Coordinates of C-alpha atoms and ligand atoms in Angstrom, one line a residue:
Chain A
M3 CA 95.4 75.1 84.9
G4 CA 92.0 75.6 86.4
A5 CA 89.7 72.8 87.1
A6 CA 92.2 70.0 86.4
R7 CA 94.6 71.2 89.0
S8 CA 94.5 69.5 92.4
Y9 CA 96.0 71.0 95.5
A10 CA 97.3 69.1 98.6
V11 CA 99.2 71.9 100.3
I12 CA 98.6 71.3 104.1
D13 CA 99.1 68.0 105.8
P14 CA 96.6 67.9 108.6
A15 CA 98.6 65.3 110.6
T16 CA 101.9 67.4 110.6
G17 CA 100.8 71.0 110.0
K18 CA 103.4 71.1 107.1
L19 CA 102.4 73.7 104.6
D20 CA 103.8 73.8 101.0
R21 CA 105.1 77.4 100.8
R22 CA 104.9 77.6 97.0
I23 CA 101.3 78.7 97.3
F24 CA 102.6 82.2 98.3
T25 CA 104.4 83.1 95.0
D26 CA 103.4 80.8 92.2
E27 CA 101.8 82.8 89.4
A28 CA 99.5 79.9 88.3
V29 CA 98.3 79.4 91.9
Y30 CA 97.5 83.1 92.1
A31 CA 95.6 83.1 88.8
D32 CA 93.7 80.1 90.1
E33 CA 92.9 81.8 93.4
M34 CA 91.5 84.8 91.6
E35 CA 88.9 82.5 90.0
K36 CA 88.2 79.9 92.6
I37 CA 88.4 82.0 95.8
F38 CA 87.7 85.7 94.8
G39 CA 85.4 84.6 92.0
R40 CA 83.2 82.6 94.3
A41 CA 83.4 83.8 98.0
W42 CA 81.4 86.5 99.6
L43 CA 83.9 89.4 99.8
M44 CA 83.7 92.3 102.2
I45 CA 83.6 95.4 100.1
G46 CA 82.4 98.3 102.2
H47 CA 80.0 99.6 104.8
E48 CA 76.6 101.1 104.5
S49 CA 77.8 104.2 106.3
L50 CA 80.2 104.9 103.5
V51 CA 77.2 105.5 101.2
P52 CA 74.7 107.0 103.6
A53 CA 72.5 109.0 101.1
P54 CA 70.7 108.3 97.9
D55 CA 73.1 108.4 94.9
D56 CA 76.2 108.1 97.1
F57 CA 78.9 105.8 95.8
F58 CA 82.1 104.4 97.2
H59 CA 84.9 102.8 95.0
T60 CA 86.2 99.5 96.2
Y61 CA 87.5 96.2 95.0
M62 CA 86.4 92.6 94.8
G63 CA 89.9 91.0 94.9
Q64 CA 91.6 92.7 91.9
D65 CA 88.3 93.7 90.2
P66 CA 87.3 97.4 90.6
V67 CA 83.8 97.7 91.9
I68 CA 81.5 100.7 92.5
L69 CA 79.4 100.3 95.6
T70 CA 76.4 102.5 94.9
R71 CA 73.1 103.4 96.7
D72 CA 70.6 104.2 94.0
G73 CA 67.8 106.9 94.3
A74 CA 65.5 104.4 95.9
G75 CA 68.1 103.5 98.6
R76 CA 69.1 100.1 97.2
L77 CA 72.7 98.9 97.3
H78 CA 74.6 97.8 94.1
A79 CA 78.0 96.4 93.5
L80 CA 78.9 97.2 89.9
L81 CA 82.0 96.2 88.0
N82 CA 83.8 99.4 87.2
M83 CA 84.2 98.5 83.5
C84 CA 82.5 100.2 80.7
R85 CA 80.7 97.5 78.6
H86 CA 81.9 99.1 75.4
R87 CA 85.8 98.8 75.5
G88 CA 86.4 98.4 79.2
N89 CA 87.4 101.9 80.5
R90 CA 86.6 102.6 84.1
V91 CA 83.4 104.7 84.5
V92 CA 84.4 106.0 88.0
R93 CA 87.8 107.4 88.9
C94 CA 86.9 108.9 92.2
D95 CA 87.3 107.3 95.6
D96 CA 83.7 108.3 96.5
G97 CA 81.0 110.8 95.8
N98 CA 77.4 111.4 94.9
Q99 CA 76.2 110.9 91.3
K100 CA 73.1 109.7 89.7
R101 CA 74.9 108.7 86.5
F102 CA 78.5 107.6 85.6
M103 CA 79.7 108.8 82.1
C104 CA 82.5 106.8 80.5
T105 CA 85.2 109.3 79.6
Y106 CA 86.3 107.3 76.5
H107 CA 83.2 107.4 74.2
G108 CA 80.5 108.7 76.5
W109 CA 78.4 105.7 77.2
T110 CA 76.4 106.7 80.3
Y111 CA 75.1 104.4 83.2
R112 CA 72.6 105.0 85.9
N113 CA 73.9 104.3 89.4
D114 CA 71.9 101.0 89.4
G115 CA 74.0 99.8 86.5
T116 CA 71.5 100.4 83.6
L117 CA 73.0 101.6 80.4
E118 CA 71.1 104.8 79.8
H119 CA 72.7 106.7 76.9
V120 CA 75.0 105.8 74.1
P121 CA 76.2 108.6 71.7
G122 CA 75.1 107.9 68.2
E123 CA 72.8 105.1 69.1
S124 CA 70.5 105.6 66.1
E125 CA 73.1 106.8 63.6
A126 CA 76.4 104.9 64.4
Y127 CA 74.7 101.8 65.8
Y128 CA 71.6 102.0 63.4
S129 CA 69.5 101.4 66.6
A130 CA 70.7 97.8 66.6
L131 CA 72.4 97.9 70.0
D132 CA 70.7 96.0 72.8
K133 CA 71.4 98.5 75.7
S134 CA 69.4 96.3 78.1
A135 CA 72.1 93.6 77.9
L136 CA 75.0 96.1 78.3
G137 CA 74.5 97.5 81.8
L138 CA 77.5 97.5 84.2
V139 CA 78.1 93.9 85.4
A140 CA 76.4 93.5 88.9
A141 CA 77.5 91.3 91.7
R142 CA 75.2 89.9 94.3
V143 CA 75.1 92.1 97.4
E144 CA 74.1 91.4 101.0
S145 CA 74.9 93.1 104.2
Y146 CA 75.6 91.9 107.7
A147 CA 75.1 94.5 110.4
G148 CA 76.0 97.3 108.0
I149 CA 79.0 95.5 106.5
V150 CA 78.5 95.1 102.8
F151 CA 79.6 91.8 101.0
A152 CA 79.4 90.9 97.5
T153 CA 80.0 87.9 95.4
W154 CA 80.2 87.1 91.6
D155 CA 78.9 83.5 92.1
R156 CA 75.1 83.2 91.5
D157 CA 75.3 79.8 93.2
A158 CA 77.0 81.0 96.4
P159 CA 74.9 80.3 99.5
S160 CA 73.3 83.2 101.4
L161 CA 75.7 85.5 103.3
E162 CA 74.0 84.3 106.5
A163 CA 74.9 80.7 105.7
Y164 CA 78.4 81.7 104.5
L165 CA 79.1 83.4 107.8
G166 CA 77.5 80.6 109.7
D167 CA 78.3 80.4 113.4
A168 CA 81.2 82.8 113.0
R169 CA 78.5 85.4 113.2
W170 CA 77.8 84.2 116.8
Y171 CA 81.3 85.7 117.6
L172 CA 81.2 88.6 115.2
D173 CA 78.0 89.9 116.6
T174 CA 79.8 90.7 119.9
V175 CA 81.6 93.5 118.1
F176 CA 79.6 94.5 115.0
N177 CA 76.1 93.8 116.4
R178 CA 76.4 95.0 119.9
C179 CA 74.3 98.1 119.9
D180 CA 71.1 99.4 118.5
G181 CA 72.5 102.4 116.7
G182 CA 74.9 100.3 114.5
M183 CA 78.4 101.3 113.5
Q184 CA 80.0 103.9 111.2
A185 CA 83.1 103.3 109.2
L186 CA 86.0 105.8 108.8
G187 CA 88.6 105.3 106.0
P188 CA 90.2 103.8 104.3
M189 CA 93.8 104.5 104.5
K190 CA 95.5 102.5 101.8
W191 CA 99.0 101.3 101.2
L192 CA 100.9 98.6 99.2
E193 CA 102.8 95.8 100.9
P194 CA 105.1 93.5 99.1
V195 CA 103.5 90.4 100.7
N196 CA 101.2 87.6 99.6
W197 CA 97.6 88.3 100.7
K198 CA 97.4 85.0 102.7
T199 CA 100.3 85.8 105.0
L200 CA 98.5 88.6 106.7
V201 CA 95.1 86.8 106.7
D202 CA 96.6 83.9 108.6
N203 CA 98.4 86.3 110.9
C204 CA 95.0 87.5 112.2
S205 CA 95.0 84.4 114.4
D206 CA 98.6 84.6 115.2
N207 CA 98.7 85.8 118.8
Y208 CA 102.0 84.0 119.2
H209 CA 103.9 86.8 117.2
V210 CA 102.7 89.7 119.3
P211 CA 105.2 89.5 122.3
T212 CA 108.0 89.3 119.8
S213 CA 107.0 91.4 116.8
H214 CA 105.4 94.1 118.9
L215 CA 107.3 94.3 122.1
S216 CA 108.9 97.6 121.5
S217 CA 105.5 99.4 121.0
A218 CA 103.9 97.5 123.7
R219 CA 106.6 98.5 126.2
V220 CA 106.5 102.1 125.4
Q221 CA 102.7 102.0 125.8
T222 CA 103.1 100.3 129.1
R223 CA 105.4 103.1 130.2
W224 CA 103.5 106.1 128.7
L225 CA 100.0 104.9 128.7
G226 CA 99.7 102.3 131.4
R227 CA 98.8 99.6 129.1
P228 CA 99.1 96.2 130.7
P229 CA 102.5 94.6 130.1
L230 CA 102.6 92.1 127.3
S231 CA 104.4 88.8 127.9
H232 CA 104.5 85.3 126.5
E233 CA 103.7 83.9 129.9
D234 CA 100.3 85.8 130.0
Q235 CA 99.5 84.6 126.5
F236 CA 100.3 80.9 127.1
Q237 CA 98.2 80.9 130.3
S238 CA 95.4 82.9 128.8
P239 CA 92.0 81.2 129.0
N240 CA 91.1 82.7 125.6
K241 CA 90.6 80.7 122.5
H242 CA 90.6 80.2 118.8
A243 CA 87.5 79.1 116.9
F244 CA 87.1 78.3 113.3
V245 CA 84.0 78.3 111.2
N246 CA 83.6 78.1 107.3
G247 CA 87.0 79.6 106.7
H248 CA 86.6 82.4 109.2
A249 CA 89.2 82.5 111.9
I250 CA 88.2 83.8 115.3
T251 CA 90.1 84.5 118.4
F252 CA 88.2 85.6 121.4
R253 CA 88.4 86.4 125.0
E254 CA 86.4 84.6 127.7
A255 CA 85.5 87.5 129.8
L256 CA 84.8 86.5 133.3
D257 CA 85.6 89.8 134.8
N258 CA 83.2 92.3 133.4
A259 CA 86.1 94.2 131.8
P260 CA 85.4 95.7 128.5
R261 CA 86.9 94.2 125.3
Y262 CA 90.4 95.4 124.5
M263 CA 90.4 98.4 122.1
H264 CA 93.1 100.6 120.8
G265 CA 93.0 103.9 122.7
M266 CA 92.8 102.2 126.2
S267 CA 95.1 103.7 128.7
Q268 CA 95.2 104.2 132.4
E269 CA 93.6 107.6 131.9
T270 CA 90.9 106.5 129.4
M271 CA 90.0 103.1 131.0
R272 CA 87.3 104.8 133.1
L273 CA 85.5 105.9 130.0
F274 CA 85.7 102.5 128.4
Q275 CA 84.4 100.7 131.6
D276 CA 81.6 103.3 132.0
Y277 CA 80.5 102.8 128.4
H278 CA 80.7 99.1 128.7
D279 CA 78.6 99.1 131.9
A280 CA 76.1 101.5 130.5
T281 CA 75.5 99.6 127.3
M282 CA 75.4 96.1 128.9
P283 CA 71.6 96.0 129.2
E284 CA 71.4 96.9 125.5
A285 CA 74.0 94.3 124.6
E286 CA 72.2 91.6 126.7
R287 CA 68.9 92.4 124.9
R288 CA 70.6 92.1 121.6
L289 CA 73.0 89.2 122.1
G290 CA 71.8 87.3 125.2
A291 CA 73.7 87.2 128.5
L292 CA 76.3 84.7 127.5
R293 CA 77.6 86.6 124.4
A294 CA 77.1 90.0 125.9
R295 CA 79.0 89.3 129.1
R296 CA 81.4 86.5 128.4
V297 CA 82.5 86.5 124.8
Q298 CA 84.7 89.2 123.4
L299 CA 85.9 88.9 119.8
A300 CA 89.5 89.6 119.4
N301 CA 91.7 89.4 116.2
H302 CA 90.0 87.5 113.5
S303 CA 89.7 87.1 109.7
I304 CA 86.7 86.7 107.5
F305 CA 87.4 84.3 104.5
P306 CA 89.0 85.1 102.3
N307 CA 90.5 88.5 102.8
G308 CA 88.8 90.5 105.7
I309 CA 91.4 91.2 108.4
L310 CA 91.1 92.4 111.9
G311 CA 87.5 93.5 111.6
F312 CA 86.4 95.7 108.8
R313 CA 89.8 95.9 107.0
L314 CA 90.7 94.6 103.7
A315 CA 93.7 92.6 102.2
L316 CA 93.3 93.2 98.4
P317 CA 95.5 90.9 96.2
R318 CA 97.5 92.7 93.7
G319 CA 99.6 89.8 92.3
P320 CA 101.2 87.0 94.3
R321 CA 103.8 89.3 95.9
Q322 CA 101.8 92.4 96.5
T323 CA 98.8 93.3 98.6
E324 CA 96.9 96.6 99.1
F325 CA 95.9 97.2 102.6
W326 CA 92.7 99.1 103.4
H327 CA 92.6 100.3 107.0
F328 CA 89.2 101.4 108.2
V329 CA 88.1 102.1 111.8
L330 CA 84.6 101.2 112.8
L331 CA 83.0 103.1 115.6
E332 CA 79.7 102.5 117.4
R333 CA 77.7 105.3 116.1
D334 CA 75.9 106.3 119.3
A335 CA 79.0 106.0 121.6
P336 CA 80.1 109.3 123.3
E337 CA 82.1 111.5 121.0
E338 CA 85.0 111.6 123.4
L339 CA 85.2 107.8 123.4
K340 CA 85.0 107.7 119.6
R341 CA 87.8 110.1 119.3
I342 CA 90.0 108.1 121.7
I343 CA 89.3 104.8 119.7
R344 CA 89.9 106.5 116.4
I345 CA 93.2 108.1 117.5
G346 CA 94.4 104.8 119.2
S347 CA 93.5 102.8 116.1
Q348 CA 95.3 105.0 113.7
A349 CA 98.3 105.2 116.0
N350 CA 98.7 101.5 116.4
N351 CA 97.5 100.3 113.0
G352 CA 97.8 101.5 109.4
A353 CA 101.0 102.1 107.4
A354 CA 102.5 104.2 110.1
G355 CA 101.0 102.2 113.0
L356 CA 103.2 101.7 116.0
F357 CA 102.3 98.1 115.9
E358 CA 101.5 97.4 112.3
Q359 CA 104.8 98.9 110.9
D360 CA 106.7 96.1 112.5
D361 CA 104.6 93.3 110.8
V362 CA 105.5 93.9 107.2
D363 CA 109.0 92.7 106.9
N364 CA 108.0 89.4 108.6
W365 CA 105.3 88.8 106.1
R366 CA 107.5 89.9 103.2
Q367 CA 110.3 87.5 104.0
V368 CA 107.8 84.6 104.6
T369 CA 106.6 85.4 101.1
E370 CA 110.0 85.8 99.6
A371 CA 111.0 82.5 101.1
S372 CA 108.9 80.9 98.5
T373 CA 111.0 82.3 95.6
S374 CA 114.5 81.0 96.1
P375 CA 115.0 77.5 94.8
F376 CA 116.2 75.7 98.0
A377 CA 114.0 77.6 100.4
R378 CA 110.8 77.0 98.5
R379 CA 111.2 73.2 99.0
Q380 CA 111.1 73.6 102.8
P381 CA 107.6 73.5 104.2
Q382 CA 106.2 75.9 106.7
D383 CA 105.7 74.4 110.2
L384 CA 102.2 74.9 111.5
S385 CA 102.2 72.1 114.0
M386 CA 101.5 74.1 117.2
G387 CA 98.6 72.7 119.2
L388 CA 98.0 69.8 116.8
G389 CA 95.3 67.7 118.4
H390 CA 94.3 70.2 120.9
A391 CA 91.2 71.6 119.4
G392 CA 87.6 70.3 118.8
P393 CA 84.1 71.0 119.5
H394 CA 83.3 72.8 122.8
P395 CA 80.1 72.6 124.9
D396 CA 79.7 76.4 125.0
Y397 CA 81.3 77.8 121.9
P398 CA 80.5 77.0 118.3
G399 CA 83.1 76.0 115.7
L400 CA 86.3 74.1 116.1
V401 CA 87.7 75.5 119.3
S402 CA 91.3 75.4 120.4
E403 CA 92.3 74.7 124.1
R404 CA 94.6 77.7 124.2
Y405 CA 94.9 81.2 122.9
I406 CA 98.3 80.4 121.4
S407 CA 97.7 77.8 118.8
E408 CA 98.0 77.2 115.0
N409 CA 94.6 75.6 114.9
N410 CA 93.1 78.4 112.9
Q411 CA 96.0 78.7 110.4
R412 CA 95.9 75.0 109.7
L413 CA 92.2 75.2 109.1
F414 CA 92.5 78.4 107.0
Y415 CA 94.8 76.6 104.6
R416 CA 92.5 73.6 104.6
R417 CA 89.7 75.8 103.7
W418 CA 91.7 77.5 100.9
Q419 CA 92.5 74.1 99.6
E420 CA 88.9 73.1 99.6
F421 CA 88.0 76.2 97.6
M422 CA 90.8 75.5 95.2
N423 CA 89.8 72.0 94.5
A424 CA 86.1 72.6 94.2
D425 CA 84.6 72.8 90.6
S426 CA 81.7 74.8 92.1
W427 CA 79.9 75.7 95.3
A428 CA 78.3 72.2 95.3
D429 CA 81.8 71.0 96.3
I430 CA 82.4 73.4 99.1
A431 CA 81.0 72.3 102.5
L432 CA 79.3 74.7 104.9
D433 CA 79.0 74.0 108.6
P434 CA 75.3 74.1 109.6
I435 CA 74.3 77.0 111.7
S436 CA 73.9 75.3 115.1
A437 CA 74.7 78.0 117.7
R438 CA 71.9 79.5 119.7
F439 CA 71.7 83.2 118.7
D440 CA 70.0 84.6 121.8
G441 CA 68.8 88.2 121.7
I442 CA 67.2 90.3 119.0
A443 CA 70.3 91.0 116.9
T444 CA 69.9 89.8 113.2
M445 CA 71.9 89.8 110.0
R446 CA 70.2 93.2 109.3
G447 CA 71.6 94.7 112.5
Chain B
M26 CA 109.7 136.6 117.1
A27 CA 111.6 139.9 117.3
P28 CA 109.2 142.4 115.7
E29 CA 112.1 144.3 114.1
M30 CA 113.3 141.3 112.2
S31 CA 113.1 141.8 108.5
A32 CA 111.2 139.3 106.3
Q33 CA 114.5 138.4 104.7
A34 CA 116.2 137.6 108.1
L35 CA 113.3 135.6 109.3
W36 CA 113.2 133.5 106.0
F37 CA 116.9 132.9 106.4
E38 CA 116.6 131.9 110.0
L39 CA 113.7 129.5 109.3
M40 CA 115.4 128.0 106.3
Q41 CA 118.4 127.2 108.6
F42 CA 115.9 125.8 111.1
Y43 CA 114.6 123.4 108.5
I44 CA 118.0 122.4 107.2
R45 CA 119.0 121.6 110.7
E46 CA 115.9 119.5 111.2
A47 CA 116.7 117.6 108.1
W48 CA 120.2 116.7 109.2
L49 CA 118.9 115.6 112.5
L50 CA 116.5 113.2 111.0
D51 CA 119.0 111.9 108.5
E52 CA 121.7 111.5 111.2
R53 CA 119.1 109.7 113.3
K54 CA 119.2 112.1 116.1
F55 CA 115.6 111.6 117.0
T56 CA 115.6 112.7 120.6
E57 CA 117.1 116.1 119.5
W58 CA 114.6 116.2 116.7
L59 CA 111.7 115.7 119.2
D60 CA 112.9 118.7 121.1
L61 CA 112.1 120.9 118.1
F62 CA 108.4 120.4 118.9
T63 CA 106.3 122.2 121.5
D64 CA 104.6 120.2 124.2
D65 CA 101.3 120.9 122.6
I66 CA 102.3 119.8 119.2
L67 CA 99.7 118.3 116.7
Y68 CA 101.5 116.2 114.2
F69 CA 99.0 115.6 111.6
M70 CA 99.0 113.7 108.3
P71 CA 95.6 113.4 106.7
R72 CA 94.6 111.1 103.8
R73 CA 94.2 112.3 100.2
K74 CA 91.3 111.2 98.1
N75 CA 90.6 111.2 94.4
V76 CA 87.8 113.5 93.9
L77 CA 86.6 115.5 90.9
R78 CA 88.2 119.0 90.4
R79 CA 84.8 120.7 91.3
E80 CA 84.9 118.8 94.7
L81 CA 88.5 119.6 95.6
H82 CA 87.4 120.8 99.0
R83 CA 86.9 117.1 99.8
E84 CA 90.3 116.0 98.6
V85 CA 92.1 116.2 102.0
T86 CA 90.3 114.5 104.9
P87 CA 89.6 116.9 107.8
L88 CA 90.7 116.5 111.4
G89 CA 88.3 114.2 113.0
D90 CA 88.2 111.7 110.1
L91 CA 90.6 108.7 109.9
A92 CA 94.2 110.1 109.5
I93 CA 97.5 108.6 108.6
L94 CA 98.9 110.2 111.6
E95 CA 97.4 112.5 114.3
E96 CA 99.9 112.5 117.1
D97 CA 100.6 114.5 120.2
K98 CA 103.9 114.9 121.9
R99 CA 103.4 111.8 123.9
Y100 CA 102.9 109.6 120.8
L101 CA 105.8 111.2 119.1
A102 CA 107.9 110.5 122.2
M103 CA 106.7 106.8 122.2
R104 CA 107.8 106.4 118.5
V105 CA 111.2 107.9 119.2
A106 CA 111.7 105.9 122.5
R107 CA 110.8 102.5 121.0
L108 CA 113.7 102.9 118.6
D109 CA 116.1 102.4 121.4
S110 CA 114.4 99.2 122.5
G111 CA 116.5 97.0 120.1
M112 CA 113.1 95.5 118.9
A113 CA 111.5 98.2 116.8
W114 CA 111.8 95.9 113.8
A115 CA 110.5 98.3 111.2
E116 CA 113.6 100.4 111.8
D117 CA 116.1 97.8 113.1
P118 CA 118.2 97.7 111.1
P119 CA 117.3 101.3 110.4
S120 CA 116.5 103.1 107.1
R121 CA 118.7 105.3 105.3
T122 CA 117.0 108.5 104.6
R123 CA 117.7 111.9 102.9
H124 CA 115.3 114.8 103.6
L125 CA 115.5 117.6 101.1
V126 CA 113.4 120.5 102.2
G127 CA 112.8 123.7 100.2
N128 CA 110.2 126.1 98.7
L129 CA 110.0 127.9 102.1
E130 CA 107.2 130.5 102.4
V131 CA 106.8 132.4 105.6
T132 CA 103.8 134.2 106.8
P133 CA 103.9 135.9 110.3
L134 CA 100.7 135.6 112.2
A135 CA 99.0 138.1 114.5
T136 CA 99.6 135.8 117.4
G137 CA 103.3 136.2 117.1
E138 CA 103.6 132.7 115.6
V139 CA 104.7 132.1 112.1
K140 CA 103.2 129.9 109.4
A141 CA 105.9 128.2 107.4
R142 CA 105.2 126.1 104.4
T143 CA 107.8 123.9 102.8
A144 CA 108.0 121.1 100.3
F145 CA 109.9 117.9 100.7
L146 CA 111.4 115.0 98.9
V147 CA 112.5 112.2 101.2
Y148 CA 114.3 109.2 99.9
R149 CA 114.2 106.1 102.0
S150 CA 116.3 103.0 101.5
H151 CA 115.8 100.0 103.8
L152 CA 117.3 96.6 104.2
E153 CA 118.8 95.4 100.9
T154 CA 116.9 96.8 97.9
D155 CA 113.7 98.5 99.3
S156 CA 113.5 102.1 98.4
Q157 CA 110.9 104.8 98.2
L158 CA 110.7 108.5 97.3
L159 CA 108.2 110.3 99.4
S160 CA 107.1 113.7 98.2
G161 CA 104.9 116.2 100.0
C162 CA 104.6 119.4 101.8
R163 CA 104.5 120.5 105.4
D164 CA 102.4 123.3 106.7
D165 CA 103.9 124.3 110.0
V166 CA 103.0 126.7 112.7
L167 CA 106.2 127.8 114.5
R168 CA 106.4 129.5 117.9
N169 CA 109.5 131.3 119.3
I170 CA 110.1 130.0 122.8
D171 CA 113.0 131.7 124.6
G172 CA 114.8 132.7 121.4
A173 CA 114.4 129.3 119.8
W174 CA 111.9 128.2 117.1
R175 CA 109.6 125.3 117.9
I176 CA 107.1 123.5 115.8
A177 CA 103.6 123.9 117.4
R178 CA 101.6 122.3 114.6
R179 CA 102.7 120.3 111.6
T180 CA 100.3 119.2 108.8
I181 CA 101.9 116.8 106.3
L182 CA 100.3 116.3 102.9
L183 CA 101.8 113.4 101.0
D184 CA 101.5 113.3 97.2
A185 CA 99.8 110.0 97.1
N186 CA 96.5 108.2 97.3
V187 CA 97.6 104.6 97.8
L188 CA 101.0 104.9 99.7
L189 CA 103.5 102.9 97.8
D190 CA 105.9 102.3 100.7
K191 CA 105.6 99.0 102.7
N192 CA 105.2 101.0 105.9
L193 CA 105.7 104.6 107.1
S194 CA 108.3 104.1 109.8
V195 CA 110.4 107.2 109.0
F196 CA 109.7 110.7 110.2
L197 CA 108.6 113.5 107.8
Ligands
FES1 S1 85.0 102.4 76.5 FE1 83.3 103.4 77.5 S2 82.2 104.4 75.9 FE2 83.8 103.4 74.9
FE2_2 FE1 101.2 92.1 114.2

């Protein structure tokens, strides 16, 4: 396996996708090296480790990683594996510690990864152990507007180049206000699905009026949520855009209405609108008028496994994925509004989410279709909107004509294939940053 | 609550209440189940974190943090109502459940309400071979309204960090 293997899984002319990539053990093992071993992976948020010596336990794909803030305030992503035999040095979800002591033989590391103490160093090891070469393995870490990313690959481009023009859209949510965002969560659960099914679903607005109609209807009746219909979606002026593997869907807002958020209802709409209006000067200053007023990021995924904003799809084998559901709130928003968004988000998404609970059996059966001998020979059909996407005068990336399209899905699997066929980052193309980033918002927030 | 009721009689009455609730859930009589809650119900399921023993006060996430469920009557009613739409796919076809509820401890409160703590094991079987055993406890506050017990507050603590079920579409 490995470098010798060559993948041709998506036919760009027809949109036919070889479904064996969802359950094949060898493909999965290859993904862990070539995608999760190389890409910038979303691992946490700076607000989860606000104080010196805070840590938050997370994952880069399957690898357990400790996100730490050392005493000087610097962030580190450290493989949670004692360099002696490999025991984990952290077993808690989060906390505040200057040191991590391995519970097996007592090797002790500082929270910057340095190996500080080895029991019996002079006696048992005859002072021959090179402690400086046995610190916790560290990944490269960079942040975007408070969201922390890490990569194992020293040759990976900067996070800024990796996000590329996708950030032009992402900024409209994650970089909209001066005070930044705070993360709550995660709630975690295991789904019997391949990780890619739910990443590609992030651009699948087509499923919403079928998969989620029952919850949408009761929310129309009880909360005054606008009715959801196929017709509205097909006529919608909103679009898909695709950059560097990141799949964006966005609303072209010509009506000065706030971006759709969970928690919106007839009775809360005023609060959302007031907040939108009150923060518009700030948003324009940060993002420029076009992005602040007209571009509203909707469902999206960040390659490879960031889903619907700051949420994670952590692979746990070809047929299992651990979901991490977080809610991000604008730190300086009114407390009442934050409460409404939090409650709306946790009611609609998450394991018990009114919307999200209806997704899993679909993805599960899409995954399972790759396991039975006759079904696995039939490709997936991703032909929707073929030939109806391209460059756009106002919007960066490859942009679809319609909101309901499989443009992003085709491109996601093409990007997947590009990573899988690459020997190194030298073989992975990056779209140049060409969008105009008006306003003062930067990578740092 | 009638003040003259003995501790034993109260315990017996509440145990019957919980057994009836379990049957309502397992027989999928969700509208009747919903009637067991007061209009000001808070139906709360916090997350549970791995923390060191000396930090156990941080184990359960407080109200105000991201929860698994933090529902009022209206949200519970939406969950029940959607089941009748014919399109609530997580539960259509429906799960087979068995709620076993026990270990009841009753503490009358000065307000006239009663704190009732129970432990549960809930078995869920779904579609062909999916199954899950959910274990946890409920911390309830019960209020007697016109002679009938109603749940005014329910806090559910699941014995899990990463939930092992594909979704949480059954009621606990
Ligand atoms: S495995 Fe960690 S000290 Fe031995
Ligand atoms: Fe969905």
